[in-house]
Every structure is written in structure tokens, then in C-alpha cells.
Coordinates of C-alpha atoms in Angstrom, one line a residue:
M26 CA 26.3 32.4 32.3
G27 CA 24.2 34.4 34.7
A28 CA 20.7 33.4 35.9
L29 CA 18.0 33.3 33.5
P30 CA 15.3 36.0 33.6
V31 CA 11.8 35.4 34.8
I32 CA 9.8 33.8 31.9
A33 CA 7.4 36.3 30.2
E34 CA 3.8 35.5 29.4
P35 CA 3.7 33.6 26.2
K36 CA 2.1 35.3 23.2
G37 CA 0.1 34.3 20.3
R38 CA -1.2 31.1 21.8
D39 CA -3.4 30.6 25.0
L40 CA -0.9 28.3 26.8
P41 CA -1.6 26.8 30.5
D42 CA -0.3 28.8 33.4
Y43 CA 2.4 26.3 34.4
L44 CA 4.6 24.0 32.4
P45 CA 4.7 20.4 34.0
A46 CA 8.0 19.0 34.8
R47 CA 7.2 15.8 32.9
M48 CA 6.7 17.9 29.8
V49 CA 10.1 19.4 30.3
N50 CA 11.4 15.8 30.4
E51 CA 9.8 15.3 27.1
F52 CA 11.2 18.4 25.7
V53 CA 14.9 17.3 26.7
Y54 CA 14.2 13.8 25.2
C55 CA 12.6 15.2 21.9
P56 CA 11.3 18.7 21.3
R57 CA 9.0 17.5 18.6
L58 CA 7.5 15.0 21.0
F59 CA 7.0 17.8 23.5
F60 CA 5.2 20.0 21.0
Y61 CA 2.8 17.2 19.9
E62 CA 1.9 16.3 23.6
W63 CA 1.8 19.8 25.3
V64 CA 1.1 22.2 22.6
E65 CA -1.0 20.1 20.3
G66 CA -2.6 17.8 23.0
V67 CA -1.7 14.7 21.0
F68 CA -1.1 11.4 23.0
R69 CA -1.0 7.8 22.1
E70 CA -0.6 4.9 24.5
S71 CA 2.1 2.2 24.3
V72 CA 3.2 -0.6 26.3
D73 CA 5.7 1.5 28.2
T74 CA 3.4 4.4 28.7
V75 CA 0.6 2.0 30.1
E76 CA 3.0 0.3 32.4
G77 CA 4.5 3.7 33.6
R78 CA 1.0 5.0 34.3
I79 CA 0.0 1.9 36.3
Q80 CA 3.2 2.2 38.3
H81 CA 2.4 5.9 39.2
Q82 CA -1.1 5.0 40.0
R83 CA 0.4 2.8 42.9
V84 CA 2.7 5.5 44.0
D85 CA 0.0 8.1 43.9
A86 CA -2.6 5.9 45.6
K87 CA -2.1 7.2 49.2
P88 CA -1.0 10.9 49.0
T89 CA 0.4 12.2 52.2
E90 CA 1.0 15.8 53.2
L91 CA 4.3 17.4 53.2
P92 CA 5.1 19.3 56.5
K93 CA 5.8 23.1 56.1
P94 CA 9.6 23.9 56.1
E95 CA 9.5 25.4 59.7
E96 CA 7.9 22.1 60.9
A97 CA 10.3 19.8 58.9
A98 CA 13.4 20.3 61.2
G99 CA 13.8 17.2 63.4
E100 CA 11.1 15.3 61.8
E101 CA 11.5 12.2 59.5
I102 CA 9.7 13.0 56.3
H103 CA 8.0 10.5 53.9
S104 CA 5.4 12.2 51.9
R105 CA 3.9 11.0 48.6
S106 CA 2.3 12.7 45.6
V107 CA 3.4 16.2 46.5
T108 CA 2.6 19.1 44.0
L109 CA 4.6 22.2 44.1
A110 CA 5.1 25.1 41.7
S111 CA 7.6 27.9 40.9
E112 CA 6.1 31.2 40.2
R113 CA 9.4 32.4 38.9
L114 CA 9.8 29.9 36.1
R115 CA 6.1 28.9 35.8
V116 CA 6.6 25.3 36.2
I117 CA 4.7 22.7 38.3
A118 CA 5.9 19.3 39.5
K119 CA 4.1 16.5 41.1
I120 CA 6.7 14.7 43.0
D121 CA 6.2 11.0 43.7
L122 CA 7.9 10.9 47.1
V123 CA 9.8 13.5 49.3
E124 CA 11.8 11.8 52.0
G125 CA 14.4 13.3 54.5
A126 CA 15.3 14.0 58.0
D127 CA 16.7 16.8 60.2
G128 CA 15.3 19.4 57.9
I129 CA 16.9 18.1 54.6
V130 CA 14.6 16.6 51.9
S131 CA 15.2 14.8 48.8
P132 CA 12.7 14.3 45.9
V133 CA 12.4 10.7 44.7
D134 CA 11.1 10.2 41.2
Y135 CA 9.9 6.7 40.1
K136 CA 10.9 5.6 36.6
H137 CA 9.7 2.7 34.6
G138 CA 12.9 1.8 32.9
R139 CA 16.5 1.3 33.9
P140 CA 19.4 3.7 35.0
R141 CA 22.1 4.8 32.7
E142 CA 25.4 2.7 33.1
T143 CA 28.6 4.3 32.7
Q144 CA 32.3 3.7 33.7
D145 CA 31.6 5.8 36.9
G146 CA 28.5 3.7 37.9
L147 CA 24.9 4.3 37.6
E148 CA 23.7 7.7 36.4
L149 CA 20.5 9.4 35.5
W150 CA 19.4 9.9 32.0
P151 CA 19.6 13.6 30.9
T152 CA 15.7 13.8 30.8
D153 CA 15.5 12.4 34.4
R154 CA 18.2 14.8 35.6
V155 CA 16.2 17.9 34.3
Q156 CA 13.0 16.6 35.7
L157 CA 14.6 16.0 39.2
G158 CA 16.3 19.4 38.8
I159 CA 12.8 21.0 38.5
Q160 CA 11.6 19.2 41.7
G161 CA 14.6 20.4 43.5
I162 CA 13.9 24.0 42.3
V163 CA 10.4 24.0 43.6
L164 CA 11.2 22.5 46.8
R165 CA 14.0 25.1 47.4
E166 CA 11.7 28.0 46.4
A167 CA 9.1 26.7 48.9
G168 CA 11.6 27.0 51.6
Y169 CA 13.0 23.5 51.9
R170 CA 16.7 22.6 52.1
C171 CA 17.3 20.2 49.2
D172 CA 20.8 19.1 48.2
E173 CA 20.1 16.1 46.0
G174 CA 17.5 14.1 43.9
I175 CA 16.9 10.4 43.6
A176 CA 15.6 8.5 40.7
Y177 CA 14.2 4.9 41.5
Y178 CA 14.3 2.6 38.3
A179 CA 11.6 -0.1 38.6
K180 CA 13.0 -2.5 36.0
T181 CA 16.3 -3.0 37.9
R182 CA 15.1 -1.8 41.3
Q183 CA 18.0 0.5 41.7
R184 CA 18.4 4.2 42.9
A185 CA 20.6 6.7 41.1
R186 CA 21.4 10.0 42.7
V187 CA 22.1 13.6 41.4
P188 CA 23.4 16.6 43.3
F189 CA 21.5 19.8 42.9
D190 CA 24.5 21.9 42.1
G191 CA 24.8 25.2 40.1
A192 CA 25.4 23.1 36.8
L193 CA 22.2 21.3 37.1
T194 CA 20.2 24.2 38.1
Q195 CA 21.4 26.2 35.1
E196 CA 20.8 23.3 32.8
T197 CA 17.3 22.9 34.2
E198 CA 16.3 26.5 33.9
R199 CA 17.7 26.7 30.3
A200 CA 15.6 23.6 29.3
I201 CA 12.5 25.4 31.0
A202 CA 13.1 28.6 29.1
D203 CA 13.6 26.7 25.8
A204 CA 10.6 24.7 26.1
W205 CA 8.3 27.9 26.9
A206 CA 10.0 29.6 23.8
L207 CA 9.1 26.7 21.6
A208 CA 5.5 26.5 22.8
R209 CA 5.1 30.3 22.4
A210 CA 6.6 30.2 18.9
G211 CA 3.9 27.7 18.0
Q212 CA 6.1 26.0 15.1
I213 CA 6.7 22.5 15.3
P214 CA 10.4 21.4 15.3
P215 CA 11.8 19.2 12.8
P216 CA 11.9 15.3 13.5
L217 CA 15.0 13.8 14.9
V218 CA 17.3 12.4 12.1
D219 CA 18.0 8.5 12.2
S220 CA 17.6 8.7 16.0
P221 CA 17.5 5.4 18.1
K222 CA 14.8 7.2 20.3
C223 CA 12.2 7.0 17.4
P224 CA 11.5 3.3 17.5
G225 CA 10.3 3.2 21.1
C226 CA 8.3 6.5 20.9
S227 CA 4.6 6.0 21.3
L228 CA 3.9 8.9 18.8
V229 CA 6.1 7.6 16.1
G230 CA 3.0 6.8 13.9
I231 CA 2.0 10.4 14.3
C232 CA 5.3 12.0 13.9
L233 CA 6.4 9.9 10.9
P234 CA 10.1 11.2 11.4
D235 CA 11.9 9.3 8.7
E236 CA 9.0 9.8 6.2
T237 CA 9.1 13.6 6.7
N238 CA 12.9 13.7 6.5
S239 CA 13.1 11.8 3.4
L240 CA 10.5 13.9 1.7
T241 CA 12.2 17.1 3.1
A242 CA 15.7 15.9 1.9
T243 CA 14.3 15.1 -1.4
E244 CA 12.9 18.7 -2.0
V245 CA 16.1 20.3 -0.6
Q246 CA 18.2 18.1 -3.2
G247 CA 16.0 19.2 -6.0
A248 CA 15.7 22.8 -4.8
I249 CA 12.0 22.5 -4.6
Q250 CA 10.3 25.5 -2.9
L251 CA 7.0 25.4 -1.0
S252 CA 5.1 25.7 -4.2
L253 CA 1.7 25.1 -2.6
F254 CA 2.2 28.3 -0.6
D255 CA 4.2 30.7 -2.6
G256 CA 2.5 30.4 -5.9
G257 CA 5.3 28.7 -7.7
G258 CA 4.9 26.0 -10.3
E259 CA 4.7 22.3 -9.6
T260 CA 8.0 20.3 -9.8
P261 CA 8.3 16.6 -10.6
R262 CA 8.7 14.2 -7.8
K263 CA 12.3 13.1 -7.1
P264 CA 13.3 9.7 -5.6
V265 CA 13.6 9.4 -2.0
A266 CA 16.9 10.7 -0.9
R267 CA 17.5 8.6 2.3
E268 CA 16.4 5.2 3.5
V269 CA 13.3 5.1 5.5
R270 CA 13.0 2.8 8.5
Q271 CA 9.7 1.2 9.0
L272 CA 8.9 2.6 12.4
I273 CA 5.2 1.9 12.3
T274 CA 3.6 -1.6 12.5
P275 CA 2.3 -2.9 9.0
R276 CA -1.1 -3.6 10.5
D277 CA -3.3 -2.4 13.4
D278 CA -4.4 -5.2 15.7
L279 CA -7.7 -3.5 16.4
K280 CA -10.5 -4.5 14.0
P281 CA -13.8 -2.7 12.9
L282 CA -17.1 -4.0 14.2
Y283 CA -20.1 -4.1 11.8
L284 CA -23.6 -4.5 13.2
N285 CA -25.7 -5.3 10.4
S286 CA -28.8 -7.1 11.7
Q287 CA -32.0 -5.0 12.0
G288 CA -33.4 -4.5 15.5
F289 CA -30.2 -5.4 17.5
R290 CA -29.7 -3.4 20.6
V291 CA -26.2 -2.7 21.9
G292 CA -25.3 -2.0 25.6
K293 CA -22.1 -2.5 27.7
S294 CA -20.9 -4.3 30.7
G295 CA -17.7 -3.0 32.1
E296 CA -15.3 -2.8 29.1
V297 CA -17.4 -5.2 26.9
L298 CA -20.1 -4.4 24.4
Q299 CA -23.2 -6.7 24.5
V300 CA -25.2 -7.3 21.4
K301 CA -28.7 -8.3 22.1
D302 CA -31.6 -9.4 19.9
R303 CA -34.6 -8.4 22.1
E304 CA -33.4 -10.1 25.5
Q305 CA -31.3 -12.6 23.9
L306 CA -27.4 -12.1 24.1
R307 CA -26.0 -12.7 20.6
Q308 CA -22.5 -11.5 21.0
E309 CA -19.9 -9.9 23.2
V310 CA -17.0 -7.8 21.9
R311 CA -14.2 -6.3 24.0
I312 CA -14.0 -2.4 23.5
G313 CA -10.1 -2.7 23.7
E314 CA -10.1 -5.0 20.5
I315 CA -11.9 -2.8 18.0
C316 CA -11.1 0.4 16.3
Q317 CA -14.6 1.4 15.1
V318 CA -18.2 0.5 15.3
N319 CA -20.4 0.7 12.2
L320 CA -24.2 0.6 12.7
M321 CA -26.2 -0.4 9.6
G322 CA -29.8 0.8 9.7
N323 CA -32.0 0.1 12.8
V324 CA -29.4 -0.8 15.4
Q325 CA -29.8 0.9 18.9
L326 CA -26.7 1.9 20.9
S327 CA -27.2 2.7 24.6
T328 CA -26.0 6.1 26.0
Q329 CA -23.5 4.4 28.4
A330 CA -22.0 2.5 25.3
V331 CA -21.6 5.8 23.4
Q332 CA -19.8 7.4 26.3
T333 CA -17.4 4.5 26.8
L334 CA -16.7 4.3 23.1
C335 CA -16.0 8.1 23.0
E336 CA -13.7 7.9 26.0
A337 CA -11.8 5.2 24.3
D338 CA -11.5 7.1 21.0
V339 CA -13.5 4.5 19.1
P340 CA -15.6 6.2 16.6
I341 CA -19.2 5.1 15.9
C342 CA -20.4 5.4 12.2
Y343 CA -23.9 5.5 11.1
F344 CA -25.3 4.1 7.7
S345 CA -28.7 3.6 6.4
Q346 CA -29.9 0.0 5.9
G347 CA -28.8 0.3 2.3
G348 CA -25.3 1.5 3.2
W349 CA -25.6 5.3 2.9
F350 CA -22.9 6.9 5.2
Y351 CA -24.8 9.4 7.5
G352 CA -22.3 10.5 10.0
I353 CA -20.0 9.8 12.8
T354 CA -19.7 10.2 16.6
T355 CA -16.2 10.6 18.1
G356 CA -14.6 11.6 21.4
I357 CA -12.5 14.7 21.7
N358 CA -9.5 12.9 20.2
S359 CA -7.7 15.8 18.6
K360 CA -7.2 19.4 20.2
N361 CA -5.1 20.7 17.3
V362 CA -7.2 23.6 16.3
F363 CA -4.2 25.2 14.6
L364 CA -4.1 22.6 11.9
R365 CA -7.7 23.3 11.0
R366 CA -7.2 26.9 11.0
T367 CA -4.5 26.3 8.4
Q368 CA -6.9 24.0 6.6
F369 CA -9.6 26.6 6.5
R370 CA -7.2 29.4 5.5
L371 CA -5.8 27.4 2.6
A372 CA -9.6 26.5 1.4
D373 CA -9.8 30.1 0.4
Q374 CA -6.7 29.9 -1.9
E375 CA -7.9 28.8 -5.3
R376 CA -4.3 28.0 -6.4
F377 CA -3.7 25.7 -3.5
A378 CA -6.9 23.8 -4.1
L379 CA -6.1 23.4 -7.7
L380 CA -2.6 22.1 -7.2
L381 CA -3.8 19.5 -4.7
A382 CA -6.9 18.6 -6.8
R383 CA -4.5 18.0 -9.8
R384 CA -2.4 15.5 -7.8
L385 CA -5.4 13.6 -6.4
V386 CA -7.2 13.3 -9.8
A387 CA -4.0 12.4 -11.6
G388 CA -3.3 9.7 -9.0
K389 CA -6.8 8.3 -9.2
I390 CA -6.6 8.1 -12.8
R391 CA -3.1 6.2 -12.8
N392 CA -4.5 3.8 -10.2
Q393 CA -7.6 3.2 -12.4
R394 CA -5.1 2.4 -15.3
T395 CA -3.1 0.0 -13.1
L396 CA -6.1 -1.8 -12.0
L397 CA -7.2 -2.4 -15.7
Q398 CA -3.8 -3.6 -16.5
R399 CA -3.7 -6.1 -13.7
N400 CA -7.4 -7.4 -13.9
H401 CA -8.8 -7.0 -17.3
L402 CA -8.8 -10.1 -19.4
E403 CA -7.6 -8.1 -22.4
P404 CA -7.1 -4.4 -21.8
K405 CA -7.5 -2.3 -24.7
A406 CA -4.6 -0.4 -25.8
G407 CA -6.7 2.7 -26.7
S408 CA -8.2 2.7 -23.1
L409 CA -4.9 2.5 -21.4
A410 CA -3.5 5.3 -23.7
G411 CA -6.6 7.4 -23.0
L412 CA -6.2 7.1 -19.2
R413 CA -2.6 7.9 -19.5
Q414 CA -3.4 11.1 -21.6
M415 CA -6.2 12.0 -19.0
A416 CA -3.8 11.7 -16.2
E417 CA -1.1 13.8 -17.8
Q418 CA -3.6 16.4 -18.8
S419 CA -5.0 16.5 -15.1
E420 CA -1.4 17.7 -13.9
S421 CA -1.6 20.9 -15.9
A422 CA -5.5 21.5 -15.7
R423 CA -6.2 25.2 -15.4
S424 CA -9.3 25.2 -13.2
L425 CA -11.4 22.6 -11.2
E426 CA -13.9 22.6 -13.8
E427 CA -11.5 21.5 -16.4
L428 CA -10.3 18.9 -14.0
L429 CA -13.9 17.7 -13.3
G430 CA -14.1 17.2 -17.1
L431 CA -10.9 15.3 -17.4
E432 CA -12.0 13.0 -14.4
G433 CA -15.3 12.4 -16.0
N434 CA -13.6 11.4 -19.4
A435 CA -11.3 9.1 -17.5
A436 CA -14.3 7.5 -15.6
R437 CA -16.2 7.0 -18.9
I438 CA -13.2 5.0 -20.3
Y439 CA -12.4 3.1 -17.1
F440 CA -16.0 2.0 -16.4
G441 CA -16.5 1.3 -20.1
D442 CA -13.9 -1.5 -19.6
F443 CA -15.0 -2.4 -16.0
A444 CA -17.0 -5.4 -17.1
G445 CA -13.7 -6.9 -18.5
M446 CA -12.4 -7.4 -14.9
I447 CA -15.5 -9.4 -13.9
K448 CA -14.6 -13.0 -14.3
T449 CA -17.4 -15.2 -13.1
D450 CA -18.5 -18.3 -14.9
D451 CA -21.9 -17.6 -13.6
D452 CA -24.6 -17.5 -16.5
G453 CA -27.4 -16.8 -13.9
G454 CA -28.0 -20.3 -12.8
G455 CA -31.6 -19.5 -11.9
E456 CA -30.5 -16.4 -9.8
R457 CA -32.5 -13.3 -10.2
F458 CA -29.5 -11.0 -10.6
V459 CA -26.3 -11.4 -12.7
F460 CA -23.2 -9.3 -12.8
D461 CA -23.7 -7.6 -16.1
F462 CA -22.2 -4.2 -16.0
A463 CA -22.9 -1.6 -18.7
G464 CA -21.8 1.6 -17.0
R465 CA -21.8 3.5 -13.8
N466 CA -25.2 4.4 -12.3
R467 CA -26.4 5.5 -8.7
R468 CA -28.9 7.0 -6.5
P469 CA -30.3 4.4 -6.7
P470 CA -28.0 1.8 -8.2
R471 CA -29.9 -0.1 -10.9
D472 CA -27.8 -3.3 -11.1
A473 CA -25.9 -5.6 -8.6
V474 CA -22.5 -4.3 -9.6
N475 CA -23.3 -0.7 -9.0
A476 CA -25.0 -1.6 -5.7
L477 CA -21.7 -3.0 -4.6
L478 CA -19.7 -0.1 -5.9
S479 CA -21.9 2.4 -4.1
L480 CA -21.7 0.6 -0.8
A481 CA -17.9 0.2 -1.3
Y482 CA -17.5 4.0 -1.8
S483 CA -19.7 4.8 1.2
V484 CA -17.6 2.5 3.5
L485 CA -14.3 3.9 2.1
A486 CA -15.6 7.5 2.8
K487 CA -16.3 6.4 6.3
D488 CA -12.7 5.1 6.8
M489 CA -11.2 8.2 5.4
T490 CA -13.3 10.4 7.4
I491 CA -12.1 8.4 10.5
A492 CA -8.4 9.0 9.3
C493 CA -9.2 12.9 8.9
Y494 CA -10.5 12.9 12.6
A495 CA -7.5 11.1 13.8
V496 CA -5.0 13.6 12.3
G497 CA -7.1 16.7 13.5
F498 CA -8.6 17.8 10.2
D499 CA -12.2 18.9 9.6
P500 CA -13.3 16.3 7.2
Y501 CA -16.1 18.6 5.8
M502 CA -13.8 21.3 4.3
G503 CA -12.2 20.0 1.1
Y504 CA -10.4 21.4 -1.9
Y505 CA -11.5 19.4 -4.9
H506 CA -14.8 18.6 -3.4
Q507 CA -16.1 21.9 -2.5
A508 CA -18.0 22.5 0.8
R509 CA -21.5 21.3 0.8
F510 CA -23.8 20.6 3.7
G511 CA -23.3 17.1 5.2
R512 CA -20.7 16.0 2.7
P513 CA -17.1 15.0 4.1
A514 CA -15.4 16.9 1.3
L515 CA -11.8 16.5 2.5
A516 CA -12.3 12.8 3.0
L517 CA -13.7 12.4 -0.5
D518 CA -10.6 14.3 -1.7
L519 CA -8.2 12.1 0.0
M520 CA -10.1 8.9 -1.0
E521 CA -10.0 9.6 -4.7
P522 CA -6.7 7.7 -5.4
F523 CA -8.0 4.8 -3.2
R524 CA -11.2 4.3 -4.9
P525 CA -9.9 1.8 -7.5
L526 CA -7.2 0.3 -5.3
V527 CA -9.6 -0.3 -2.3
A528 CA -13.2 0.0 -3.2
D529 CA -13.3 -1.2 -6.9
S530 CA -10.8 -4.0 -6.0
A531 CA -12.9 -5.2 -3.1
V532 CA -15.9 -5.3 -5.4
L533 CA -14.1 -7.3 -8.0
S534 CA -12.8 -9.7 -5.4
A535 CA -16.3 -10.2 -3.8
I536 CA -17.8 -11.0 -7.2
N537 CA -15.0 -13.1 -8.7
T538 CA -14.5 -15.3 -5.7
R539 CA -18.3 -15.6 -5.2
M540 CA -18.2 -14.1 -1.8
V541 CA -21.2 -12.3 -3.0
T542 CA -23.7 -14.0 -5.5
G543 CA -26.9 -12.9 -7.4
R544 CA -28.9 -14.4 -4.6
D545 CA -27.6 -11.5 -2.2
F546 CA -29.7 -8.8 -4.0
V547 CA -33.2 -7.7 -3.8
Q548 CA -35.0 -5.2 -6.0
A549 CA -36.0 -2.0 -4.0
G550 CA -38.3 0.0 -6.3
P551 CA -36.2 1.3 -9.3
G552 CA -33.0 0.4 -7.5
V553 CA -31.0 -2.8 -6.4
A554 CA -29.9 -3.3 -2.9
L555 CA -27.9 -6.0 -1.0
T556 CA -29.6 -8.3 1.5
Q557 CA -28.4 -8.5 5.0
N558 CA -26.3 -11.6 4.3
G559 CA -24.9 -9.9 1.1
R560 CA -23.8 -6.9 3.1
K561 CA -22.1 -9.1 5.6
A562 CA -20.3 -11.0 2.8
F563 CA -19.2 -7.7 1.1
F564 CA -17.9 -6.3 4.4
R565 CA -15.7 -9.5 4.7
A566 CA -14.3 -8.8 1.3
Y567 CA -13.7 -5.2 2.0
E568 CA -12.0 -5.8 5.1
L569 CA -9.8 -8.4 3.5
R570 CA -8.8 -5.7 1.0
M571 CA -8.1 -3.1 3.7
D572 CA -6.0 -5.6 5.6
T573 CA -3.8 -6.4 2.5
L574 CA -0.2 -5.3 2.7
V575 CA 1.1 -3.0 0.0
T576 CA 4.5 -1.5 -0.7
H577 CA 4.6 2.3 -0.4
P578 CA 6.3 3.6 -3.6
L579 CA 8.2 6.3 -1.7
F580 CA 9.1 4.7 1.5
E581 CA 9.7 1.1 0.3
Y582 CA 8.0 -0.6 3.3
R583 CA 4.9 -2.6 3.5
V584 CA 1.7 -1.4 5.4
S585 CA -2.0 -2.4 5.2
Y586 CA -4.4 -0.1 3.3
R587 CA -6.1 0.7 6.5
R588 CA -2.7 2.0 8.0
L589 CA -2.0 3.7 4.7
L590 CA -5.1 6.0 4.9
E591 CA -3.9 7.5 8.0
V592 CA -0.3 7.8 6.8
Q593 CA -1.5 9.8 3.8
A594 CA -3.6 12.0 5.8
R595 CA -0.6 12.7 8.1
L596 CA 1.5 13.6 5.1
L597 CA -1.1 16.2 4.0
A598 CA -0.9 17.7 7.6
R599 CA 2.9 18.0 7.0
V600 CA 2.1 20.1 4.0
F601 CA -0.1 22.2 6.0
D602 CA 2.6 22.5 8.6
G603 CA 5.1 23.7 6.1
E604 CA 7.4 20.8 6.6
I605 CA 7.2 19.4 3.1
G606 CA 6.2 21.3 -0.2
E607 CA 3.8 19.0 -1.9
Y608 CA 1.5 16.2 -1.1
P609 CA 2.8 12.8 -2.3
V610 CA -0.3 11.1 -3.5
F611 CA -0.1 7.2 -3.3
V612 CA 0.2 5.7 -6.9
T613 CA 0.7 1.9 -6.9
R614 CA 3.2 0.5 -9.3

């Protein structure tokens, strides 16, 4: 093969001027990982990435200047943190160490792991070969004589060398050209198949390789076309075609923080939030141990705390004292404008909106039916049959208006039997409020059960909004719930199937286990509201539900409901990217 041509300016996307050598390393390791990190700007820390970053911070702590090529002859060179670029290939490399003598230099790249062991001895991994190859190219193009590169592997404290011959140069330039071509095309490559690389990848929870491959294989097996885009009819879901490894942890170690006491002020000291009542310190919370901060009513948060939480990608959620979800503050945690562009484009396609809404509403009704079957003292055969009929009719509704009517009929049946799932022996006992339920009402809720339901739906909408932001969606542009000022329509869309499974279930658990009692409510004009202690008790019931492990019906592994919200949002993103043809709504068995 001859020399590769000079790389042309990429078209279609405004890409950076230079491609970093470490991103070519990622491309050789996994093109999909490269696309996420460099094209879409997605990154997530893991133990390995944190340890590697700390190691490089030590290496880069004391940068030293590299002598010019004409000055290098006869000198001993030991220069740290050297940055050079190739205008021909449009790549840039930050070299940890350049060492040499007598006019010959060698780049030294510090690696966190261990070298590749072969019958011929220690070798570099293919990714490290290419990254060092780039460093050799930029040094040569800068005028230095450079015959080999060295990788230092920290775990074993060993060096491995690679000669800068024609084969490595050709391999490196081909990888650079292919990486630029992928970035220029703007189409995410498919996931690796059953790869041993996936379990150790920090982005595996974002990539969902096995989940995406299983759904794609199912559609190919059943000759399913991308019906949501080409106007074709819906097809029944097929069973998963391949085994899905559980590559994501069942639960997130980080926990939500609820600040519920009126008048509290929250500041920060270092990486710790300090919660104060006037000048008295009431609580300290490590920012690294929380996934969100929820402010209920009159709770003040300092600017310094807001900035630190945004930098740590910890969303701040604002509620009224009564539990109405007002809004959210987040850092710039997703740069994927292309996903949002597709989201807005599809919002103008009525057929897409209808097909997605059908699935969501049918899934919600089926989950309502399941909850009645599991929890009602004596579920009525007519109610169960009616819900089954509403779910089946929802799958063939001809308009959003018809779908709204079917959802309303299902809600009438479901809430008509909701009282049968409340199993307290409490007859009042002198308490002002009892858990009588005659039907759904809101704005304001006029009884204790409806007050709990309204708060539960508000908190669930908050969690789904956070999931939408994490994936890169605009939570305010929906499909079933049409755009309306201040309403997170997409979050409300995606939460529909989870209303009975998470929100309603948390309410029933709070009542039936007496975590919340009639003493935890007050009359507020025509409505009923929870007291501060009542909200605190309900949040505990809600978080217990969100932490519950559930088996995914498609992937056959167990995850918490909190983790499941993000998984489902990412599966919708796969539909938008064209990787799978239909959104697999979560329906419990």
C-alpha cells in the first residue's frame, strides 16, 4: 500500500481541528467508544480511568521544555508533558516523556495497566502501539530522529518497546484516517458482539452493547423493518435472540438527598455539603455519595454549592413545599446535540408520535392490571378483562385523541378498584384523616390517598427528567404529552408505564405498612397535604421502591427501578439513532 493522502476537512459536523492521539487509541480499542467520547462528548469515570488520570497528573506535574532538533545533538534529553501536532494528519499528541541522547529521542507513554505477554516476551497492546506510533510521527515531522517508542506499564513497573518501522507507520496512519472518516460520517458504529472488552469499559452502562445487539438480532430474525421511521406497520415483539450479559451493576451506590425542613440553608466546605438551621450545623453530606439534591419548599442553596454540584453532574431539583415539581438545575452533562435534533425532527412526524404513544399507554395499562392482580384483595374479573381490552385497543388506536380516551377509560376502571389494594386495619383511631379512596382527584388533592399519589407522580417525573438529561434528551419535547410551557413532556411520556409499578406501589406500601398514617396530613383550604414528617416518611417508602430489584422481561437480569429508568431512556435513544426499530416498553410479568 502507498502512503495515505492528507486528511480533508470533515464535512457535516463541526469537528475540532486536531484528533487527539488518545482518541485514536480509543478508536482502535472500540470504534463505538471513540464515537461516544470524541464525537458526542460522553464520558463516565470508572476506577481505572480515575487511577489513570491521577497517574498522569503526577507525570504532568512538572512539564519541561523539549530542546529544538538542531539543539538536541550531543545533549541528554528528559522532557516531560510535551505537546506536538501533525498538520498533515491533523492529529495532536501529548507525550508523557521524551528521552534520548546524541540527537535520537524516544517517546515514553505511561500506562495504568500491564503489558501484553506473548511467547516472544512483553509487547504493547494494539491500542498502545498506535498511540505511540502517533507520537513517533509527530516527533519525526517536528524534525527529530525517532526510531522507537516505549510504554511504561505501572501495574507491573515494566517497559515494552516498539520499533517505528514502515508497518507501524502505515497501521497508525490508517487508524487516523478511519477515525476521521467515522467522525465525519456522524453515524455511531454498532456495539461489539460478546466482546471481553465490554465488562471493563466505563461507558458500558451508556453503550448497552448486549442489550442493543439482542434487540437488533431479534428484529433481523423476525424481518422487522424500522417501522417507526418508514411508515410501516407495527410488528409483534419477538423473544430475545441471544443471551444478554449483565454488564451494568444492579444498583447505583449513589443516593438521592431530600432536604425537607423549611428554612434550612445549604453551603459547602470542600467536597461536603453543610446543612444548617440558622447557624447550627444539622448535617454534613459528601457530594461524592449523592446522585441528586431535592429541595422541598423554602430551602436555600449557596451559589458555591450550586457550582460544585453542577461540576459534579449532580442535578438539583426544586419542589414546592407541597411537592409540586418546579424545575431542575444541571451541569453541562451532555453535548449530544444530534440526538436532540433527531428528537425534535421526529416530534413533527405524527405517525411516529402515535406509534410510540400506543406502546407507552398499552404498557401502562398492562402494568396497572398486573398491580391489581398482585395486590387487590379480590380483583374483579370484569375489571381485569376491561383493562386487557383497553390495552389491546390502545395498540391499534388511530389517533392521540382516541388513545387519550382509552387511557381515561382504563384509569376509571383501575382507580375504581384502587381502594381494594389498601389493606390497613385502621378505622380512624381518633386520627383526623383515614385512607378512604373514592376516585382520583387533584389540583388540589382532596383526600390523603390522592395527596400521596400526587406527590409520588411529581417525584417520579423528577427522576425521569433526570434520566432524560443523562441520556441527552430535551425532556420538554414529547410525543404523547404534547409540548406545553414548563411541562417535561418526554419525561411524562416515558414515566407512563412506571406510574403503577413505582409511584402507585410506593403509595400502597407507605399506607399498608403504616409508614404514613392519618396524623401525617393537614387540611390546606379545599385540599389535603402531607406534613413535613409525612413527606419524610413517604420519601423513604418511595426510595425503597426505587431501590427494589426487578427482572427485566427482555434481558433476564435484575436491576433496580432507578437504574431501569435510565436503561429505558437509553433504549429510546437507540430508536432515535436507528439501531433498533421499536421502543421496548417495560412491562412487568
